[in-house]
Coordinates of C-alpha atoms and ligand atoms in Angstrom, one line a residue:
M316 CA -38.8 -18.0 -5.0
S317 CA -36.5 -21.0 -5.3
D318 CA -36.1 -23.3 -2.2
K319 CA -32.3 -22.6 -2.0
I320 CA -31.4 -20.7 1.1
Y321 CA -28.1 -18.7 1.1
E322 CA -26.3 -17.9 4.3
L323 CA -26.1 -14.2 3.5
I324 CA -27.6 -12.0 0.7
L325 CA -26.6 -8.4 0.1
R326 CA -29.5 -6.8 -1.7
N327 CA -29.3 -3.8 -4.0
C328 CA -25.6 -3.5 -4.3
R329 CA -24.2 -0.9 -6.7
L330 CA -21.4 -3.1 -7.9
L331 CA -18.3 -1.6 -9.6
L332 CA -17.4 -3.7 -12.6
P333 CA -13.8 -3.9 -13.9
N334 CA -14.7 -1.6 -16.8
Y335 CA -16.0 1.0 -14.3
Q336 CA -19.6 0.4 -15.2
L337 CA -21.9 0.1 -12.3
Q338 CA -24.7 -2.5 -12.0
I339 CA -27.3 -3.0 -9.3
V340 CA -27.2 -6.6 -8.2
D341 CA -27.7 -8.9 -5.3
I342 CA -24.7 -10.8 -4.0
A343 CA -25.0 -14.1 -2.1
I344 CA -22.3 -15.5 0.2
D345 CA -22.0 -19.0 1.6
D346 CA -19.2 -20.5 3.6
G347 CA -17.0 -17.4 3.1
R348 CA -17.3 -17.4 -0.7
I349 CA -19.4 -15.5 -3.2
T350 CA -22.0 -18.0 -4.5
A351 CA -24.2 -15.9 -6.7
I352 CA -24.4 -12.5 -8.3
S353 CA -27.5 -11.5 -10.1
T354 CA -29.8 -8.6 -10.7
D355 CA -32.4 -10.4 -8.5
I356 CA -31.5 -13.5 -6.6
P357 CA -34.9 -15.3 -6.4
A358 CA -33.9 -17.4 -3.3
S359 CA -33.8 -16.1 0.3
G360 CA -31.0 -15.8 2.7
K361 CA -30.7 -16.7 6.4
Q362 CA -29.5 -13.2 6.8
E363 CA -30.2 -10.4 4.3
I364 CA -28.9 -6.9 4.3
D365 CA -30.3 -4.1 2.1
I366 CA -27.3 -2.2 0.8
G367 CA -29.6 0.6 -0.6
E368 CA -27.8 1.0 -3.9
K369 CA -24.6 2.1 -2.2
L370 CA -21.2 1.5 -4.0
V371 CA -19.8 -2.1 -3.6
T372 CA -16.2 -2.7 -4.6
P373 CA -13.4 -5.1 -3.7
P374 CA -11.6 -4.1 -0.5
F375 CA -8.8 -1.6 -0.4
V376 CA -5.2 -2.8 -0.7
E377 CA -2.5 -1.1 1.4
S378 CA 0.5 -1.7 -0.9
H379 CA 3.1 -0.1 1.4
I380 CA 3.2 0.7 5.1
H381 CA 5.7 0.4 7.9
L382 CA 3.7 -1.1 10.7
D383 CA 6.7 -1.5 13.0
C384 CA 7.1 2.3 13.1
A385 CA 3.4 3.2 13.2
L386 CA 2.0 5.3 16.1
T387 CA 5.4 6.4 17.4
A388 CA 5.3 10.0 16.2
G389 CA 6.9 12.4 18.7
K390 CA 8.9 9.6 20.4
P391 CA 11.6 10.2 21.4
R392 CA 11.2 13.5 19.5
W393 CA 9.4 15.2 16.6
N394 CA 10.9 15.3 13.1
Q395 CA 11.6 19.1 12.8
S396 CA 13.2 19.1 9.4
G397 CA 10.5 16.8 7.9
T398 CA 13.2 15.0 6.0
L399 CA 13.7 11.2 5.3
F400 CA 17.1 11.5 7.0
E401 CA 15.9 13.0 10.2
G402 CA 13.2 10.4 10.3
I403 CA 15.7 7.6 10.0
K404 CA 17.7 9.1 12.9
I405 CA 14.7 9.4 15.1
W406 CA 13.6 5.8 14.3
A407 CA 17.2 4.6 15.1
E408 CA 16.8 6.1 18.6
Y409 CA 13.4 4.6 19.1
K410 CA 14.3 1.2 17.9
Q411 CA 17.0 0.8 20.6
R412 CA 14.2 0.2 23.1
L413 CA 11.8 -1.9 21.0
T414 CA 9.9 -4.7 22.8
L415 CA 7.7 -7.4 21.3
E416 CA 4.7 -6.1 23.1
D417 CA 5.1 -2.5 22.0
V418 CA 5.4 -3.4 18.3
K419 CA 2.6 -5.9 18.4
K420 CA 0.2 -3.5 20.1
R421 CA 0.9 -0.7 17.7
A422 CA 0.7 -2.9 14.6
I423 CA -2.6 -4.5 15.6
E424 CA -4.1 -1.2 16.5
T425 CA -3.1 0.2 13.1
L426 CA -4.4 -2.9 11.3
K427 CA -7.7 -2.6 13.0
T428 CA -7.9 1.1 12.0
Q429 CA -7.2 0.1 8.4
A430 CA -9.6 -2.9 8.4
Q431 CA -12.5 -0.8 9.7
Q432 CA -11.9 1.5 6.8
G433 CA -12.0 -1.3 4.3
V434 CA -8.4 -2.4 3.9
L435 CA -8.1 -6.2 3.9
F436 CA -4.7 -6.7 2.2
V437 CA -1.6 -5.1 3.6
R438 CA 2.1 -5.2 2.6
T439 CA 4.3 -4.0 5.5
H440 CA 8.0 -3.3 5.5
V441 CA 9.8 -4.2 8.7
D442 CA 13.2 -2.9 9.7
V443 CA 15.7 -5.7 9.9
S444 CA 18.8 -3.5 10.4
E445 CA 18.3 -3.8 14.2
P446 CA 20.4 -6.6 15.8
T447 CA 17.6 -8.2 17.9
L448 CA 15.1 -8.4 15.0
T449 CA 12.4 -7.7 17.6
A450 CA 10.2 -5.8 15.1
L451 CA 10.3 -8.7 12.7
Q452 CA 9.5 -11.3 15.3
A453 CA 6.6 -9.1 16.5
L454 CA 5.2 -8.7 13.0
L455 CA 5.5 -12.5 12.3
E456 CA 3.3 -13.0 15.4
V457 CA 0.9 -10.3 14.3
K458 CA 0.5 -11.9 10.9
E459 CA -0.6 -15.1 12.6
T460 CA -2.9 -13.3 15.0
V461 CA -4.8 -11.4 12.3
K462 CA -4.8 -14.0 9.6
N463 CA -8.6 -14.7 9.8
W464 CA -9.6 -11.1 9.0
I465 CA -6.7 -9.4 7.2
N466 CA -4.1 -10.6 4.8
L467 CA -0.6 -9.4 5.8
Q468 CA 2.6 -9.6 3.8
I469 CA 6.0 -8.9 5.4
V470 CA 9.0 -7.4 3.6
A471 CA 12.4 -7.6 5.3
F472 CA 13.6 -4.0 5.0
P473 CA 17.2 -3.0 5.9
Q474 CA 16.4 0.6 6.9
D475 CA 20.0 1.6 7.6
G476 CA 21.3 0.0 4.4
I477 CA 22.9 -3.4 3.7
Y478 CA 26.5 -2.4 3.6
S479 CA 26.5 0.4 6.1
Q480 CA 27.2 -2.0 9.0
D481 CA 28.8 -5.4 8.9
E482 CA 26.0 -7.3 10.6
N483 CA 23.3 -6.0 8.3
L484 CA 24.0 -8.4 5.6
T485 CA 23.6 -11.4 7.9
L486 CA 20.5 -9.9 9.6
L487 CA 18.8 -9.6 6.2
E488 CA 19.4 -13.2 5.4
T489 CA 18.4 -14.3 8.9
A490 CA 15.1 -12.4 8.4
L491 CA 14.5 -14.4 5.2
Q492 CA 15.2 -17.7 7.1
L493 CA 12.6 -16.6 9.7
G494 CA 10.0 -16.7 7.0
V495 CA 9.2 -13.3 5.5
D496 CA 7.3 -12.9 2.3
G497 CA 9.6 -10.5 0.5
V498 CA 13.0 -8.8 0.6
G499 CA 13.7 -5.1 0.3
G500 CA 16.5 -2.6 0.2
I501 CA 17.4 1.0 0.2
P502 CA 20.1 1.5 -2.5
H503 CA 19.9 5.4 -2.5
Y504 CA 20.9 5.3 1.2
E505 CA 23.9 3.1 0.8
F506 CA 27.3 4.8 1.2
T507 CA 28.1 4.8 -2.4
R508 CA 26.4 4.3 -5.8
E509 CA 28.5 1.1 -6.1
D510 CA 27.2 -0.2 -2.8
G511 CA 23.7 0.7 -4.0
V512 CA 24.1 -1.3 -7.2
K513 CA 25.7 -4.2 -5.3
S514 CA 22.8 -4.2 -2.8
I515 CA 20.3 -4.6 -5.6
H516 CA 22.2 -7.6 -7.0
Y517 CA 22.3 -9.1 -3.6
I518 CA 18.6 -8.6 -3.1
F519 CA 17.9 -10.5 -6.3
D520 CA 20.2 -13.3 -5.3
L521 CA 18.4 -13.6 -2.0
A522 CA 14.9 -13.5 -3.6
E523 CA 16.0 -16.4 -5.9
K524 CA 17.5 -18.4 -3.0
Y525 CA 14.5 -18.0 -0.7
D526 CA 11.8 -17.9 -3.4
C527 CA 10.3 -14.6 -2.3
F528 CA 9.2 -11.4 -4.0
I529 CA 11.2 -8.2 -4.1
D530 CA 10.0 -4.7 -3.0
I531 CA 12.8 -2.1 -2.9
H532 CA 12.7 1.4 -1.5
C533 CA 14.2 2.9 -4.6
D534 CA 15.4 6.4 -5.4
E535 CA 13.4 8.0 -2.5
I536 CA 15.4 11.2 -2.9
D537 CA 15.2 14.4 -5.0
D538 CA 18.6 13.7 -6.5
E539 CA 18.2 13.4 -10.3
Q540 CA 21.4 11.4 -10.3
S541 CA 19.8 8.6 -8.2
R542 CA 19.2 6.0 -10.9
F543 CA 18.8 2.7 -9.2
L544 CA 15.4 2.1 -10.8
E545 CA 17.2 1.2 -14.1
V546 CA 19.3 -1.4 -12.2
V547 CA 16.1 -2.9 -10.6
A548 CA 14.4 -3.1 -14.0
A549 CA 17.4 -4.6 -15.7
C550 CA 17.7 -7.3 -12.9
A551 CA 14.0 -8.0 -13.2
I552 CA 14.4 -8.6 -16.9
R553 CA 17.6 -10.7 -16.7
T554 CA 16.3 -12.9 -13.8
G555 CA 12.8 -13.3 -15.3
L556 CA 11.4 -12.2 -11.9
T557 CA 9.5 -9.3 -13.7
S558 CA 6.1 -8.8 -11.9
Q559 CA 7.5 -10.4 -8.7
V560 CA 9.4 -7.1 -8.4
T561 CA 8.2 -3.8 -7.0
A562 CA 9.9 -0.5 -6.9
S563 CA 8.5 1.6 -4.1
H564 CA 8.6 5.4 -3.9
T565 CA 10.9 6.1 -7.0
T566 CA 10.5 9.8 -6.3
A567 CA 13.7 10.8 -8.1
F568 CA 11.8 9.8 -11.3
G569 CA 10.0 13.0 -10.8
S570 CA 13.3 14.9 -11.1
Y571 CA 14.9 13.1 -14.1
N572 CA 15.3 15.0 -17.3
N573 CA 12.7 14.0 -20.0
A574 CA 15.3 12.6 -22.4
Y575 CA 16.4 10.0 -19.8
A576 CA 12.9 9.5 -18.5
F577 CA 11.7 8.5 -22.0
K578 CA 14.5 6.0 -22.4
L579 CA 13.9 4.6 -18.9
M580 CA 10.1 4.2 -19.6
S581 CA 10.7 1.7 -22.4
L582 CA 13.0 -0.3 -20.1
L583 CA 10.3 -0.3 -17.5
E584 CA 7.7 -1.5 -19.9
K585 CA 9.9 -4.4 -20.8
S586 CA 10.6 -5.2 -17.1
K587 CA 6.8 -5.4 -16.1
I588 CA 7.7 -4.5 -12.5
N589 CA 5.2 -2.9 -10.2
F590 CA 5.4 0.6 -8.8
V591 CA 4.1 1.9 -5.5
A592 CA 3.8 5.6 -4.9
N593 CA 3.1 7.1 -1.5
P594 CA 1.8 10.5 -2.2
L595 CA 0.8 11.6 1.3
I596 CA 4.2 11.1 2.7
N597 CA 6.4 12.0 -0.3
I598 CA 4.7 15.4 -0.9
T599 CA 5.9 16.3 2.6
L600 CA 9.2 14.5 2.7
Q601 CA 10.6 15.6 -0.7
G602 CA 11.4 19.0 -1.9
R603 CA 12.9 20.0 1.5
T604 CA 16.2 21.2 0.0
D605 CA 14.4 23.2 -2.7
T606 CA 13.6 26.8 -2.4
Y607 CA 11.4 27.8 -5.3
P608 CA 10.2 26.3 -7.7
K609 CA 9.6 23.5 -5.3
R610 CA 9.4 19.9 -6.6
R611 CA 6.5 17.6 -5.8
G612 CA 8.8 14.7 -5.2
V613 CA 6.3 12.0 -6.4
T614 CA 7.1 9.5 -9.1
R615 CA 5.5 9.8 -12.6
V616 CA 2.3 8.1 -11.7
K617 CA 0.2 9.3 -14.6
E618 CA 2.8 8.5 -17.2
L619 CA 3.5 5.0 -15.8
W620 CA -0.2 4.4 -15.8
Q621 CA -0.5 5.7 -19.4
H622 CA 2.3 3.3 -20.4
G623 CA 0.3 0.3 -19.0
L624 CA 2.6 -0.3 -16.0
N625 CA 1.1 -1.4 -12.7
V626 CA 1.0 1.4 -10.2
S627 CA -0.6 1.1 -6.8
F628 CA -0.6 3.5 -3.8
G629 CA 0.5 3.2 -0.2
H630 CA 0.0 5.2 3.0
D631 CA 3.6 4.4 4.0
C632 CA 3.2 6.0 7.4
V633 CA 0.6 6.3 10.1
Q634 CA 2.0 8.7 12.8
D635 CA 5.6 7.8 12.7
P636 CA 9.0 9.6 12.6
W637 CA 8.5 10.5 8.9
Y638 CA 4.9 11.6 9.0
N639 CA 2.9 12.9 12.0
L640 CA -0.4 12.5 10.3
G641 CA -2.0 9.5 8.6
T642 CA -5.4 7.8 9.1
G643 CA -5.0 4.5 7.4
N644 CA -7.8 5.5 5.1
M645 CA -6.8 4.7 1.5
L646 CA -9.3 7.3 0.1
D647 CA -7.0 9.9 1.7
V648 CA -4.1 8.5 -0.3
A649 CA -6.0 8.5 -3.6
Y650 CA -7.3 12.0 -2.9
M651 CA -3.8 13.3 -2.4
A652 CA -2.6 11.4 -5.6
V653 CA -5.4 13.0 -7.7
H654 CA -4.0 16.4 -6.7
I655 CA -0.3 15.9 -6.8
C656 CA -0.3 13.7 -9.9
Q657 CA -2.9 16.0 -11.6
M658 CA -5.1 13.1 -12.3
T659 CA -8.4 15.1 -12.2
G660 CA -10.1 13.7 -15.3
I661 CA -12.8 11.1 -14.6
P662 CA -10.9 8.2 -16.2
E663 CA -7.8 9.4 -14.2
I664 CA -9.8 9.5 -10.9
N665 CA -11.1 6.0 -11.7
A666 CA -7.5 4.9 -12.2
C667 CA -6.6 6.3 -8.8
Y668 CA -9.4 4.3 -7.3
Q669 CA -8.0 1.3 -9.1
M670 CA -4.6 2.1 -7.6
I671 CA -5.9 1.5 -4.1
T672 CA -7.9 -1.6 -5.1
R673 CA -7.2 -3.9 -8.1
N674 CA -3.7 -2.6 -8.9
G675 CA -2.7 -3.2 -5.3
A676 CA -3.9 -6.7 -5.5
K677 CA -1.7 -7.2 -8.6
T678 CA 1.3 -5.7 -6.7
L679 CA 0.7 -8.0 -3.8
D680 CA 0.0 -10.9 -6.2
V681 CA -3.3 -11.8 -4.5
E682 CA -5.4 -11.6 -7.6
D683 CA -6.6 -15.2 -7.2
R684 CA -8.3 -14.2 -3.9
Y685 CA -9.4 -10.8 -5.0
G686 CA -12.4 -9.4 -6.9
I687 CA -16.2 -9.8 -6.7
K688 CA -16.9 -12.9 -8.7
V689 CA -18.7 -16.2 -8.0
G690 CA -16.2 -18.5 -6.4
K691 CA -14.0 -15.8 -4.9
P692 CA -13.8 -15.2 -1.1
G693 CA -16.4 -12.9 0.2
N694 CA -14.1 -9.9 0.6
L695 CA -15.9 -6.7 -0.2
I696 CA -16.7 -3.2 1.0
V697 CA -19.8 -1.0 0.9
L698 CA -19.2 2.7 0.6
D699 CA -21.5 5.6 1.3
A700 CA -21.0 6.8 -2.3
K701 CA -22.4 6.3 -5.8
N702 CA -19.2 5.7 -7.7
P703 CA -15.4 5.9 -7.3
F704 CA -15.2 9.6 -8.1
H705 CA -17.8 10.3 -5.4
A706 CA -16.0 8.1 -3.0
I707 CA -12.7 9.9 -3.5
R708 CA -14.2 13.4 -3.6
K709 CA -16.0 12.9 -0.3
R710 CA -13.5 10.4 1.2
A711 CA -16.7 8.4 1.7
T712 CA -17.4 6.4 4.9
V713 CA -16.9 2.7 4.4
K714 CA -20.2 1.5 5.8
Y715 CA -19.6 -2.3 5.8
V716 CA -16.5 -4.4 5.6
F717 CA -17.0 -8.0 4.7
S718 CA -14.0 -10.3 5.2
E719 CA -14.2 -13.9 4.1
G720 CA -17.9 -13.6 3.9
K721 CA -18.4 -12.2 7.5
L722 CA -19.2 -8.7 8.6
L723 CA -16.0 -7.4 10.1
A724 CA -16.9 -3.8 10.7
E725 CA -19.8 -1.4 10.4
T726 CA -19.6 2.4 10.5
I727 CA -22.7 4.5 10.6
P728 CA -22.2 7.5 8.3
T729 CA -22.6 10.8 10.1
K730 CA -25.7 12.9 9.4
V731 CA -25.5 16.6 9.7
K732 CA -28.7 18.6 10.3
F733 CA -28.3 22.2 9.1
V734 CA -30.4 24.3 11.3
G735 CA -29.7 27.7 9.8
F736 CA -31.0 31.1 10.9
T737 CA -34.5 32.1 11.0
Ligands
LIG1388 N1 11.8 4.6 5.7 C1 12.2 5.0 4.5 O1 13.3 4.8 4.1 N2 11.3 5.8 3.8 C2 10.1 6.0 4.2 N3 9.3 6.8 3.5 C3 9.7 5.6 5.5 C4 10.6 4.8 6.2 C5 8.3 5.9 6.0
LIG1389 FE1 8.4 3.2 2.8

């Protein structure tokens, strides 16, 4: 035994390595940072926890959620058609009565639900096509309130479009002045294709002016003619903003003909932009105007991954006008993706795990603070599983969540006793 005493040692961790190998190690943490990783740390710790060879990985990353809308499902009414458009209408009714307290309460409750399930990095979109910008002000306060235990990024998102109402253009810029992290848009919802293209150029101008990233709701529709993704990719190349740019949803990509999709793929490879797919919500939202065969309405996740593009997953909604369900659990998202994207091979399932962890960190550009390595902040989760496949298959309980080296949440996995018949 050496005389060094660590603050905290996690013994017998089944650590997931970047090459998907698993290694049993001890992990020491001091002052919020990882200070040693070794097969057997000879020193002792002021506190020691036996992890019992459970799976240890970096925390989950929620790449795309709308916290301002979370936990409002059914208010003022339920979405009967299940479409994006009815959801936008219901939200338009709800948002007329927004208060700071209401948004803050729902956002913090959702963040807690996420954090206790291992999510420590979150990118939220906030509707800024509402004249009082109440939701934005609330989320800016929430970001400050939660900053010691969860990393929150805010995207100014003009839900109703930038050119649909005169004041929306100014509201978007005001939002950027108030200090958001990123700027978004919704080109497929603008009145015309021309407005959609113009909105993308405007978003890029704003991103350059306010030095922020871009995350656009792009082509979230089954219309195979919705081709704003190519505009986003071209702008990303021409401005050099490349990996500072994210295209969210891109569900129309699932409807493009292959000749066009192949051409598009090489443009996307050049652009190096990130993609966020939201399989839970888009499998329910899309395909609503189809009879049969019915489209899946999810972007080409497997092909983007095979072409080396960065894809991560989002929950998008937790009980809001677009989706009544939602748990905040990223394993639910990966589980749904494995099915819809037909990524059932083991390397593909591993890739889906990566899309709720490391790829999300790349999308959010937090890689410098992410990963289990000596010197990095002590952000890690312990799952009641042996490997990522097992974690996704069982949607395993996240037993411990460590944020900045401190235990943030502990869940006791349930035990079932099968009594049977005699
Ligand atoms: N707004 C939107 O345009 N699309 C979505 N999927 C959600 C909100 C949840
Ligand atoms: Fe969204």
